CSV table of C-alpha atoms and ligand atoms in Angstrom, one decimal:
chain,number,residue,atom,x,y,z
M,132,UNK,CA,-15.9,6.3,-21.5
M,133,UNK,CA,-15.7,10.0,-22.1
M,134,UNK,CA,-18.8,10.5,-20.7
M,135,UNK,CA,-17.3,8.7,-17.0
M,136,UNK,CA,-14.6,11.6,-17.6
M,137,UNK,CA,-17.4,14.0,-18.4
M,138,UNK,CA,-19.6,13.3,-15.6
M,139,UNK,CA,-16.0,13.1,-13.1
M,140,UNK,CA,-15.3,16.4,-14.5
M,141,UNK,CA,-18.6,18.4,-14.1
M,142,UNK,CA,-18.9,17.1,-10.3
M,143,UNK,CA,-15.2,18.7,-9.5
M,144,UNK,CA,-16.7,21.8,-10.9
M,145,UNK,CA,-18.7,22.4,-8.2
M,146,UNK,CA,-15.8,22.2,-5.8
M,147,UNK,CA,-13.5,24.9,-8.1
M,148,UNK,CA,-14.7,27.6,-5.3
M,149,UNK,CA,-12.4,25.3,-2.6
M,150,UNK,CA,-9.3,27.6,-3.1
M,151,UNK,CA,-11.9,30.7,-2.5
M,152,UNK,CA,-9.8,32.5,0.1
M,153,UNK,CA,-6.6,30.8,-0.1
M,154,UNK,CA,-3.7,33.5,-0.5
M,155,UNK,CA,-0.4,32.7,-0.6
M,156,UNK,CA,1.6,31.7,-3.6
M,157,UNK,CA,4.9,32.1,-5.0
M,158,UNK,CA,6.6,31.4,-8.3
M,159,UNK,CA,10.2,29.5,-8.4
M,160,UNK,CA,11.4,30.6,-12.1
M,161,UNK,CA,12.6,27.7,-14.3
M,162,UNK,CA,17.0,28.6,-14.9
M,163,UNK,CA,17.1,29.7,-18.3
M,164,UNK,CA,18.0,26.7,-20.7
M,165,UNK,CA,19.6,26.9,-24.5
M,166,UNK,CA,16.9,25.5,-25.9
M,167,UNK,CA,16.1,28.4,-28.1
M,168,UNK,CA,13.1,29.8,-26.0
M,169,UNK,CA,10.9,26.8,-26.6
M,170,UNK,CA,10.8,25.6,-22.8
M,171,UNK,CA,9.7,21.6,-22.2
M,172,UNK,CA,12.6,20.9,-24.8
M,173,UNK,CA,14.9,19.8,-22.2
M,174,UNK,CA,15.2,19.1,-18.3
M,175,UNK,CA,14.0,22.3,-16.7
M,176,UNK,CA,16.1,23.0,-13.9
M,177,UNK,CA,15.4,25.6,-10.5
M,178,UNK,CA,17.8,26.4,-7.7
M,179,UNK,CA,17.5,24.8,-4.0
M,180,UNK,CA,19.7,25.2,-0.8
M,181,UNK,CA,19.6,23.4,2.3
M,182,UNK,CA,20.2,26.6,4.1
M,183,UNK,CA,19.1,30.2,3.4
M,184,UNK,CA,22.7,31.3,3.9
M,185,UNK,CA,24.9,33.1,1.2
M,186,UNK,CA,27.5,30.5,2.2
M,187,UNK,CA,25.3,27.1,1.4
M,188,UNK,CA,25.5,24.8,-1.9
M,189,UNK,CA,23.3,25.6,-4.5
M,190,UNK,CA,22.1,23.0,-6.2
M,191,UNK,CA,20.1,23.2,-9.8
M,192,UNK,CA,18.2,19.8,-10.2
M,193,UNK,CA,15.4,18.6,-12.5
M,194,UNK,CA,11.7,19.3,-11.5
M,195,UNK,CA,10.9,15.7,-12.7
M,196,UNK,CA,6.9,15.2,-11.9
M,197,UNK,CA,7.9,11.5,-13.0
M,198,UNK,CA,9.2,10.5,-9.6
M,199,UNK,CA,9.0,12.0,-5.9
M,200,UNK,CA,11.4,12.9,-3.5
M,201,UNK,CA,14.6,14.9,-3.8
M,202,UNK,CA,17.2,12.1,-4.7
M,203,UNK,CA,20.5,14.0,-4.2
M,204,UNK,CA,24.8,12.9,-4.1
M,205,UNK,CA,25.6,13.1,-0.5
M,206,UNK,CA,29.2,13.4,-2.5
M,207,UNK,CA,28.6,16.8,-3.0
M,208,UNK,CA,26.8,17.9,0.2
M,209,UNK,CA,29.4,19.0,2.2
M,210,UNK,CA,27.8,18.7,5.6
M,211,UNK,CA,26.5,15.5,4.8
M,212,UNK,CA,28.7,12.5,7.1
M,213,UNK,CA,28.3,9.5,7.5
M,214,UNK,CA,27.0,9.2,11.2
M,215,UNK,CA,24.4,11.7,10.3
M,216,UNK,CA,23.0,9.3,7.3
M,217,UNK,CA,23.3,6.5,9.9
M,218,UNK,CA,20.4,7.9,11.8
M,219,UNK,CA,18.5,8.0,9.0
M,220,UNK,CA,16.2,5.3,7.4
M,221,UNK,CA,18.2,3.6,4.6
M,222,UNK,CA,16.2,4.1,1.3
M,223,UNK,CA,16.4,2.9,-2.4
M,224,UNK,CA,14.3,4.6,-5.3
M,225,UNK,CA,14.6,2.8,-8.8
M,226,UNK,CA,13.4,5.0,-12.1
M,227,UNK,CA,12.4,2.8,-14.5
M,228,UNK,CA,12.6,4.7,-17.7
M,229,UNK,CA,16.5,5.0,-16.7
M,230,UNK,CA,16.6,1.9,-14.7
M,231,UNK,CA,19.0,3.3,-12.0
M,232,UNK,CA,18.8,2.7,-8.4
M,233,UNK,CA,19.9,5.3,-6.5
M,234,UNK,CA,20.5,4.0,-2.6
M,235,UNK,CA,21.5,6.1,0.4
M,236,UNK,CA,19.7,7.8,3.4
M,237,UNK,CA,16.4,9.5,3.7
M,238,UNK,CA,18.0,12.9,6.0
M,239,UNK,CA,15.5,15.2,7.1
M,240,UNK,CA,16.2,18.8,5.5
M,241,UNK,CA,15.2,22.6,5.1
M,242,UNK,CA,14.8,23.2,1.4
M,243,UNK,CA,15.3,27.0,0.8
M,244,UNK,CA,14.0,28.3,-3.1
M,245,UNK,CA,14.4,31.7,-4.3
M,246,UNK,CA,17.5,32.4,-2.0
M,247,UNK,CA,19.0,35.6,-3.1
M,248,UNK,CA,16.2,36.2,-5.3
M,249,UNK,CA,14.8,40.2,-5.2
M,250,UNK,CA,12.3,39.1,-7.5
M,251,UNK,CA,11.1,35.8,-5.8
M,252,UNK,CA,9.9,35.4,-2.4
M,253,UNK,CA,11.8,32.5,-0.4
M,254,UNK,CA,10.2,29.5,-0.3
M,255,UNK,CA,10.8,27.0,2.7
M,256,UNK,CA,10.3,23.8,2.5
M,257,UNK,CA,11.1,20.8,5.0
M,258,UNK,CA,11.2,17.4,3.6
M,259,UNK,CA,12.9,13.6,3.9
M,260,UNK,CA,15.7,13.7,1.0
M,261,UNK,CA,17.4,10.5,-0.6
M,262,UNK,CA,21.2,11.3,-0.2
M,263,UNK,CA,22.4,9.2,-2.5
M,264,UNK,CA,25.7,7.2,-1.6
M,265,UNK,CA,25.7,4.8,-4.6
M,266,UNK,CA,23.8,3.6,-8.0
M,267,UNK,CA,23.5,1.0,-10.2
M,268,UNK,CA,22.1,0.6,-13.4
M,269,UNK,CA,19.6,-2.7,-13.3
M,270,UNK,CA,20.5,-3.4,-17.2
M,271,UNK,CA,20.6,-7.6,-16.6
M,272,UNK,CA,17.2,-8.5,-15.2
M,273,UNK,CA,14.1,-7.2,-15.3
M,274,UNK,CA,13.6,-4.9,-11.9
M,275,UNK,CA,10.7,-5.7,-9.7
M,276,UNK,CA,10.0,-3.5,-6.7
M,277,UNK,CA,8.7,-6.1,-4.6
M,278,UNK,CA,11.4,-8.2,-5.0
M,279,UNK,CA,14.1,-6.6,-5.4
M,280,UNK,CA,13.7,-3.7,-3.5
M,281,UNK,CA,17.3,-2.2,-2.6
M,282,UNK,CA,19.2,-4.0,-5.7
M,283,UNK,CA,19.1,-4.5,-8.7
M,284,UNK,CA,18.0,-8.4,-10.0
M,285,UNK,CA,21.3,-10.9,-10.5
M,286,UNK,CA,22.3,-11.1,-14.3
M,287,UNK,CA,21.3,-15.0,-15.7
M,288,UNK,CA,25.3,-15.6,-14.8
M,289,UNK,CA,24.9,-14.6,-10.8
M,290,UNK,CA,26.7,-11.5,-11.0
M,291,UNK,CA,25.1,-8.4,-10.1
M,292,UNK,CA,25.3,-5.0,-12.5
M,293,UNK,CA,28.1,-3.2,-11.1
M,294,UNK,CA,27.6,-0.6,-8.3
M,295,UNK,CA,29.0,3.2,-8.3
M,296,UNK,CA,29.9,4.4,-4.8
M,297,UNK,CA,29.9,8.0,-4.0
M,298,UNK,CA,28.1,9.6,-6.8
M,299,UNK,CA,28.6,12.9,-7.9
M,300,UNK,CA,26.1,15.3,-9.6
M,301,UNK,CA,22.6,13.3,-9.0
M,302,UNK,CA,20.0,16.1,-8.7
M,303,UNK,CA,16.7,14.9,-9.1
M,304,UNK,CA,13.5,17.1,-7.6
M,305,UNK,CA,10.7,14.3,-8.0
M,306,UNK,CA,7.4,16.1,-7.5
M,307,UNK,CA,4.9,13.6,-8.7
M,308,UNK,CA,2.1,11.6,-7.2
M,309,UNK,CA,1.1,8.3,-7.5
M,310,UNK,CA,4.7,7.0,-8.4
M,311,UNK,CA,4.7,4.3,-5.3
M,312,UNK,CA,3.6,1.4,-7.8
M,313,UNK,CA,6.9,2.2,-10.1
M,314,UNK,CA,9.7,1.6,-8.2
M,315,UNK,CA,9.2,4.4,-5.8
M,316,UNK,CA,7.1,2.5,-2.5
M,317,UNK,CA,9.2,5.2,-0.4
M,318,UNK,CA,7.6,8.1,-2.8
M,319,UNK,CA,5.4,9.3,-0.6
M,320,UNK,CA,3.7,12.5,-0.7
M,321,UNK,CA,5.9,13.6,2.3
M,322,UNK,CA,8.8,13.4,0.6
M,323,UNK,CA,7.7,16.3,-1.9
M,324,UNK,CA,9.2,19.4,-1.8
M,325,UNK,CA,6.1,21.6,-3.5
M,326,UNK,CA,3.6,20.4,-1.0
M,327,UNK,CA,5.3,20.3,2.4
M,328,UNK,CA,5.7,24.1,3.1
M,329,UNK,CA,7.1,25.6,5.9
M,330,UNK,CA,6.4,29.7,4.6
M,331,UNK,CA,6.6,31.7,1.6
M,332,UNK,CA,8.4,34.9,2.8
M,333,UNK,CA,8.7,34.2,6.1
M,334,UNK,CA,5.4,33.3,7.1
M,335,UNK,CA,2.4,31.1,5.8
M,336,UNK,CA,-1.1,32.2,5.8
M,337,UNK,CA,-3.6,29.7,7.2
M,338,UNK,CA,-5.3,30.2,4.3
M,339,UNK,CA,-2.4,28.4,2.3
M,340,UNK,CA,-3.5,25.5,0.0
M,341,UNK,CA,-0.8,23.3,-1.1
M,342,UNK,CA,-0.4,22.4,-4.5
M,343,UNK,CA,1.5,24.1,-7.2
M,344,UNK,CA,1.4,25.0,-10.9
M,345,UNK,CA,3.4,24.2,-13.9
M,346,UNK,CA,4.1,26.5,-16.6
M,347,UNK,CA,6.4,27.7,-19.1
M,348,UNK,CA,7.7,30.1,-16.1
M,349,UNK,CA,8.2,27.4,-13.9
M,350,UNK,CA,6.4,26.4,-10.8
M,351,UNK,CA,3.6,28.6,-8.9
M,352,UNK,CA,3.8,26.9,-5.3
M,353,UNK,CA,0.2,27.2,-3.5
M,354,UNK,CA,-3.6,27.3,-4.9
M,355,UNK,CA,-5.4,30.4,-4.8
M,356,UNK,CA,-8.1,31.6,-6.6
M,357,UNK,CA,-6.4,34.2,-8.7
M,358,UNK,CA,-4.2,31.4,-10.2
M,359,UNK,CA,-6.5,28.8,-10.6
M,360,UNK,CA,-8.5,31.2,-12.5
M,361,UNK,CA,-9.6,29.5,-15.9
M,362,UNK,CA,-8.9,26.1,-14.5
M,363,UNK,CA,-10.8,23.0,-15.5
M,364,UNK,CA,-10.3,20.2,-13.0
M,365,UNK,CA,-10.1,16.8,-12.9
M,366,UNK,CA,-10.9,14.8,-10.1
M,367,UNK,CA,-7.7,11.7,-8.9
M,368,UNK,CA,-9.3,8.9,-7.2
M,369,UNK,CA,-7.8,7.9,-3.6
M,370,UNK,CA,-5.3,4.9,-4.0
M,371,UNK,CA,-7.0,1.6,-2.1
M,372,UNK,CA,-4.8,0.9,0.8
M,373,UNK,CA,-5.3,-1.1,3.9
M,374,UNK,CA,-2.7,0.6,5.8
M,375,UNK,CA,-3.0,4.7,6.4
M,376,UNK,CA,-2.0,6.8,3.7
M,377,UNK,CA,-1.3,11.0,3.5
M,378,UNK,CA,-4.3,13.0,2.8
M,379,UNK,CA,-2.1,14.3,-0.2
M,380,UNK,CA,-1.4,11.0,-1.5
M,381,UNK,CA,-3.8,10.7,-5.1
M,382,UNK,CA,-3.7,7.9,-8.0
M,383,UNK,CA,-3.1,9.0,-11.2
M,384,UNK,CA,-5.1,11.1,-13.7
M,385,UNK,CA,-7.6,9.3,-15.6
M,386,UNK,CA,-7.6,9.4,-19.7
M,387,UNK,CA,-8.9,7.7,-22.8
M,388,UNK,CA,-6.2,7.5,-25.0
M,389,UNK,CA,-5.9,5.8,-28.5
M,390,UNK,CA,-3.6,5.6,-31.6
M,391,UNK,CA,-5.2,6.7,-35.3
M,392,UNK,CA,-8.6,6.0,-35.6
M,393,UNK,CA,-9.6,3.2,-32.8
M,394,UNK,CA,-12.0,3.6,-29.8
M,395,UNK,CA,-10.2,5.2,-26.5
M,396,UNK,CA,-8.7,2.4,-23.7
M,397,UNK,CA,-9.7,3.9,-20.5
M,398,UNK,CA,-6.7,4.2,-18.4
M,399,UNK,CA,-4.0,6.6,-16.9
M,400,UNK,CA,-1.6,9.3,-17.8
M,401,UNK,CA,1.7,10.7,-16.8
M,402,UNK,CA,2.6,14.1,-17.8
M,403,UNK,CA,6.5,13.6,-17.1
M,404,UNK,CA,8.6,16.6,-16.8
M,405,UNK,CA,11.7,14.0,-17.0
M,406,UNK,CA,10.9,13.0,-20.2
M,407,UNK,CA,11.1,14.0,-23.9
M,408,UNK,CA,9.9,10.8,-25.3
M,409,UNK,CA,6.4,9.3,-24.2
M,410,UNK,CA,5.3,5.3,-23.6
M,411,UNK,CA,1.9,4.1,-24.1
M,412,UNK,CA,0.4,0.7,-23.0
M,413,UNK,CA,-3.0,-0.4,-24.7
M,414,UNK,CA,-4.6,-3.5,-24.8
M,415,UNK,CA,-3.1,-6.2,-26.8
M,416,UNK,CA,-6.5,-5.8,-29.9
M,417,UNK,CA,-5.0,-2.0,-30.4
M,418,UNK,CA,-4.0,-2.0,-33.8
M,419,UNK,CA,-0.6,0.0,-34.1
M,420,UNK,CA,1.8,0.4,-36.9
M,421,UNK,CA,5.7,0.1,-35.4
M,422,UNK,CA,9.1,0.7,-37.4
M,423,UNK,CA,10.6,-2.4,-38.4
M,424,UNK,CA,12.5,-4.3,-35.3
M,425,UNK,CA,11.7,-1.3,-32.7
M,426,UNK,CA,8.5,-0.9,-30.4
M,427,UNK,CA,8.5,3.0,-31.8
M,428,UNK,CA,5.0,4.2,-33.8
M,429,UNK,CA,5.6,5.2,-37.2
M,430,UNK,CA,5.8,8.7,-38.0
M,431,UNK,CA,2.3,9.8,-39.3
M,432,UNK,CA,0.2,7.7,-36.1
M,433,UNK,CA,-2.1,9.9,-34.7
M,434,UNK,CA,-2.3,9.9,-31.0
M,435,UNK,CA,-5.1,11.5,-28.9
M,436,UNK,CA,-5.2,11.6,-25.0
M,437,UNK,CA,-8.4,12.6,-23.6
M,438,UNK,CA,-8.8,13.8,-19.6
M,439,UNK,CA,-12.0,14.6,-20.4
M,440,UNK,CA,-11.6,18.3,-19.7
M,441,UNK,CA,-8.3,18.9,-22.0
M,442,UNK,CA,-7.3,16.7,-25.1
M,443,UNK,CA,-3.2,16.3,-25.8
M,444,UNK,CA,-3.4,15.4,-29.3
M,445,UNK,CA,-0.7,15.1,-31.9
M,446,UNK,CA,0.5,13.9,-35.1
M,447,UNK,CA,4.1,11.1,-34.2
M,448,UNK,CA,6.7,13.5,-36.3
M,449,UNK,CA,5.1,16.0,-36.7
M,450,UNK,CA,5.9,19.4,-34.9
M,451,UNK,CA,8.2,17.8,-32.2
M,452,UNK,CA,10.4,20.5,-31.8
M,453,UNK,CA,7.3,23.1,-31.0
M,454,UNK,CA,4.4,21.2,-30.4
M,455,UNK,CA,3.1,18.6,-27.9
M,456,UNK,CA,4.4,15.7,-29.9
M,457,UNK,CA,7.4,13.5,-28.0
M,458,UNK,CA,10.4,12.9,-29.5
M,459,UNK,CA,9.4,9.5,-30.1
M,460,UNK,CA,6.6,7.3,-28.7
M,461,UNK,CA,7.3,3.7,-27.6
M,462,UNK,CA,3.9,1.4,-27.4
M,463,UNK,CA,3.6,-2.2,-25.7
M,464,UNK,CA,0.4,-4.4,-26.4
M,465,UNK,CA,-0.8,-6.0,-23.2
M,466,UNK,CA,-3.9,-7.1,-21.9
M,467,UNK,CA,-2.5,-7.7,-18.3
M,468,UNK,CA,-1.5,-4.0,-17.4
M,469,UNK,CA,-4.0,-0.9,-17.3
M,470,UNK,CA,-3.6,1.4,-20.6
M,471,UNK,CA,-0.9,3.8,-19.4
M,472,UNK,CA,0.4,6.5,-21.5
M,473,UNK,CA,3.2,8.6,-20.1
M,474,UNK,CA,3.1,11.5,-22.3
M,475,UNK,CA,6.4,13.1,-22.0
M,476,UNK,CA,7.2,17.2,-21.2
M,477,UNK,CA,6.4,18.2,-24.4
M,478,UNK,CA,2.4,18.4,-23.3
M,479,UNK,CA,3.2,21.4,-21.1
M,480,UNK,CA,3.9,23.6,-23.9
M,481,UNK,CA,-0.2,23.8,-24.8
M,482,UNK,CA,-1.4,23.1,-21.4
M,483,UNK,CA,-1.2,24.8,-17.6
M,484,UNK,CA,-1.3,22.3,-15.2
M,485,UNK,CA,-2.1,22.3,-11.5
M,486,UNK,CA,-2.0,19.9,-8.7
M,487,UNK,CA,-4.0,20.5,-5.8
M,488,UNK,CA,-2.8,17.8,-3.1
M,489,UNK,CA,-5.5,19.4,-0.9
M,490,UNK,CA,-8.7,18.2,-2.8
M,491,UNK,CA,-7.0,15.3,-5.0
M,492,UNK,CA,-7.8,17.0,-8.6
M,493,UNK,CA,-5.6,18.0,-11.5
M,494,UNK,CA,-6.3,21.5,-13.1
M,495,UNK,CA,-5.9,21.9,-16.7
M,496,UNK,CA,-5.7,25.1,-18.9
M,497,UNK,CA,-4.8,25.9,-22.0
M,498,UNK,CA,-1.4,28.2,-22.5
M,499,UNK,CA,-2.2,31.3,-24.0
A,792,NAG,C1,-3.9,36.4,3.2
A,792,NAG,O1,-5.1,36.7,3.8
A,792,NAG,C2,-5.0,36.9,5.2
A,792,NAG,C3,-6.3,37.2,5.8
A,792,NAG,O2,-7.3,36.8,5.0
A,792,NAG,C4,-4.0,38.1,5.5
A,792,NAG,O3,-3.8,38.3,6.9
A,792,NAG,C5,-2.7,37.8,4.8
A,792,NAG,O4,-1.8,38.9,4.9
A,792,NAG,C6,-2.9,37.5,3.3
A,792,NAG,N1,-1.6,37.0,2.8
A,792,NAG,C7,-1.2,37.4,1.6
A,792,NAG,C8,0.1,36.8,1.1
A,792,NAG,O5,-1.8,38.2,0.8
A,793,NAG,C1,6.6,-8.2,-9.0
A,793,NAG,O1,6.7,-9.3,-8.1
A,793,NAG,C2,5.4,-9.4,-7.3
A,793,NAG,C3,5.7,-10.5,-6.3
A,793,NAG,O2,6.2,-11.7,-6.8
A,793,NAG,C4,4.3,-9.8,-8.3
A,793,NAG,O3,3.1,-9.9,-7.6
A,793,NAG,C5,4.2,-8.6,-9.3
A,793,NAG,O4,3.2,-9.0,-10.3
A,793,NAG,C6,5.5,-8.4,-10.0
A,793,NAG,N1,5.4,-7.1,-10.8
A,793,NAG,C7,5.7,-7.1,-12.1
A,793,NAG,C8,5.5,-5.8,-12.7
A,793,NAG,O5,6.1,-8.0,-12.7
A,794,NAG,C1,15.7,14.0,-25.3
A,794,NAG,O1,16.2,13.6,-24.1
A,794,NAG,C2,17.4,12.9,-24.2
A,794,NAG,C3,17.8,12.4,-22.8
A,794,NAG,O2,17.6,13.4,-21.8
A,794,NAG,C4,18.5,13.8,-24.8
A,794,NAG,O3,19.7,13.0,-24.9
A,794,NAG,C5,18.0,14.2,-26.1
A,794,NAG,O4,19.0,15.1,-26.6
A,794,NAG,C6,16.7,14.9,-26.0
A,794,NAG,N1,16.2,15.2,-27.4
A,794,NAG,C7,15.8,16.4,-27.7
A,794,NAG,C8,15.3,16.5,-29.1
A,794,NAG,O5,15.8,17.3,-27.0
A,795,NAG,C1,-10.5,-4.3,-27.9
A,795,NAG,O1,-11.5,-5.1,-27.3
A,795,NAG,C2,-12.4,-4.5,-26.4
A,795,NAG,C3,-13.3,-5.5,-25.7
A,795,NAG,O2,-12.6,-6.7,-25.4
A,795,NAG,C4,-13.2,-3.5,-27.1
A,795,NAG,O3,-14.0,-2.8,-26.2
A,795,NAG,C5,-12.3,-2.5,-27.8
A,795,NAG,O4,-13.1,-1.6,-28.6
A,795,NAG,C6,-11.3,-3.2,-28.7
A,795,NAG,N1,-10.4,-2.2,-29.2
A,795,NAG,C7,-10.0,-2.2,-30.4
A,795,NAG,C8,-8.9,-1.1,-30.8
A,795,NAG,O5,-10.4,-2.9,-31.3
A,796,NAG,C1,14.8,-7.0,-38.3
A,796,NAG,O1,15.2,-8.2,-37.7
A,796,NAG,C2,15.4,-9.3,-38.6
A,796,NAG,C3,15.7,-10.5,-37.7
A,796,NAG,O2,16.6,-10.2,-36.7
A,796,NAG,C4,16.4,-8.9,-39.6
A,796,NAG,O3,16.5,-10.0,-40.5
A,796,NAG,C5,16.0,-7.7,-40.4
A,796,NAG,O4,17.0,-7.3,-41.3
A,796,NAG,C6,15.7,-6.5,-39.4
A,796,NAG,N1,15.2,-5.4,-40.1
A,796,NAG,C7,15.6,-4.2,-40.0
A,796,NAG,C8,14.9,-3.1,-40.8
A,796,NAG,O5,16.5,-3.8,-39.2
């Protein structure tokens, strides 16, 4: 199996020259956070407008590479009416590790970053966002996309989890890829905010490549050489569809990931900025210790994730507060799903990582 990763690796080498050329890039800084300068502790936060007036909202959500598409309450947008969101396709976007379902209107909007920023160029985006006009919590029932779609499964009695209209403070920037199979079907790469530019100080180059970086500074928006420098990519495969899909939409990255001393499962990561925790699926032969009554590994498991390019390896316990370990790490045997491990934020304090929506690969690179 590592040498698939290997040999998928090596051949993306050859096409590291593709953002030769491309020049335009800017940075939106993470806010500051109190979480004593060790960044990935907690959510890390940015600020967005919907207008590039002194006058508009700001708004300070999540960047949460676990979900995508700006999921916002239309309670506090104060242009936002109702006739307006009537226009607009109804939408629904369920987030499994919280199991909420947020529902409201997809509204077309500018996206404004760095507003008022002299040390940040603005960044203009145009994208569909979820304005959210009510949520429920799907705590009866186990959710299923398919079925269930805008509401949450009846609880075994008939009733239905109770609904919150008129939200107030949902802020979620989902940025990811590949999150149409959980929950998200309306996900879709047009809905991210990183990747549909309109300019970066008032222009865009033609040269622009979308795709942006995550580090400990916050997110570099658009591929060029100079930034991908030191890069090693992995290559996404294209999701099988039989109805037409974005040229930016990519499946997820591929790992070998096991717990203490077994042989890797092939599978798939997450590296979830929403998260502090992490969630792995192997098949149902893994051998796994588990504390008493709880699906949580025992402090001491070793985990290793291997993307054949980069390694996130860590002790459970060990060094959580600095290193790449979650908080906790929740496992489920099963021989029916893929091996899956979402590895939680705490990865991107040891590694850089880049999505190029352009070419379909994942950059990684140490932190130094
Ligand atoms: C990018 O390069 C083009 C020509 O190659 C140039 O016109 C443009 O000013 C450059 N943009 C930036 C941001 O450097
Ligand atoms: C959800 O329901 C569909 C349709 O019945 C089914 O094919 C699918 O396996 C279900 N998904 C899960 C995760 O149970
Ligand atoms: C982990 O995240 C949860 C939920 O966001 C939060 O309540 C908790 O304080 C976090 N734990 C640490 C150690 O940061
Ligand atoms: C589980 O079984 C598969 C084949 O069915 C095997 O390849 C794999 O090594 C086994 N894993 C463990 C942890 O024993
Ligand atoms: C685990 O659950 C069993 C059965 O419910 C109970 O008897 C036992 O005390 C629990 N153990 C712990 C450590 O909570």
């Amino acid at each position: 199996m590592k040498t698939f990763l290997q040999a998928l690796s090596i051949g993306c080498l050859l096409a590291a020259s593709a953002t030769a050329g491309s020049n335009a890039s800017a940075l939106i800084p993470f806010l500051p956070v109190d979480d004593g300068g060790i960044t990935f502790t907690d959510y890390q936060n940015v600020n967005f407008r919907f207008a590039a007036k002194a006058a508009s909202t700001n708004y300070i959500p999540f960047v949460d590479t676990g979900s995508t598409g700006m999921v916002i309450s239309a309670a506090d947008i104060p242009e936002w009416t109702a006739e307006e969101a009537e226009r607009y396709p109804q939408g629904w976007e369920y987030l499994s590790s919280s199991k909420k379902l947020y529902n409201g209107n997809w509204i077309p909007k500018d996206v404004y970053f760095n507003f008022g920023d002299p040390n940040h160029e603005l960044i203009h985006a145009q994208v569909p966002v979820l304005c959210v006009t009510s949520v429920t919590v799907c705590n009866g029932a186990k959710y299923n996309a398919t079925i269930n779609k805008g509401s949450c499964p009846k609880n075994p009695d008939g009733t239905l989890p109770p609904i919150t209209y008129s939200p107030k403070r949902i802020r979620i920037m989902g940025v990811g890829f590949d999150r149409q199979g959980d929950g998200m079907p309306q996900g879709t790469p047009d809905k991210n905010p990183f990747i549909n530019i309109v300019s970066i100080g008032g222009t865009l180059s033609k040269d622009f490549r979308a795709g942006y970086i995550i580090t400990k500074k916050g997110i570099t928006i658009g591929l060029t050489e100079a930034n991908m420098d030191g890069m090693q990519y992995v290559q996404l495969p294209k999701i099988h569809s039989t109805v037409p899909r974005s040229p930016y939409d990519w499946g997820a990255i591929p790992a070998c990931m096991s717990v203490d001393s077994a042989p890797c499962s092939m599978g798939t990561a997450l590296l979830d900025t929403g998260l502090n925790n992490s969630y792995i699926t192997l098949p149902s032969n893994a051998s796994v210790s588990t504390s008493p009554n709880t699906t949580l590994l025992v402090e001491g498991s070793r985990v290793k994730v291997d993307f054949g390019v980069a390694t996130d390896d860590f002790i459970v316990g060990v060094n959580v507060k600095r290193g790449v370990t979650p908080t906790k790490v929740s496992v489920t045997l099963s021989d029916a799903r893929v091996p899956f491990i979402n590895t939680g934020r705490h990865v991107y304090r040891a590694l850089e990582v880049a999505f190029d929506a352009v070419g379909g690969r994942v950059g990684f690179r140490r932190v130094s």
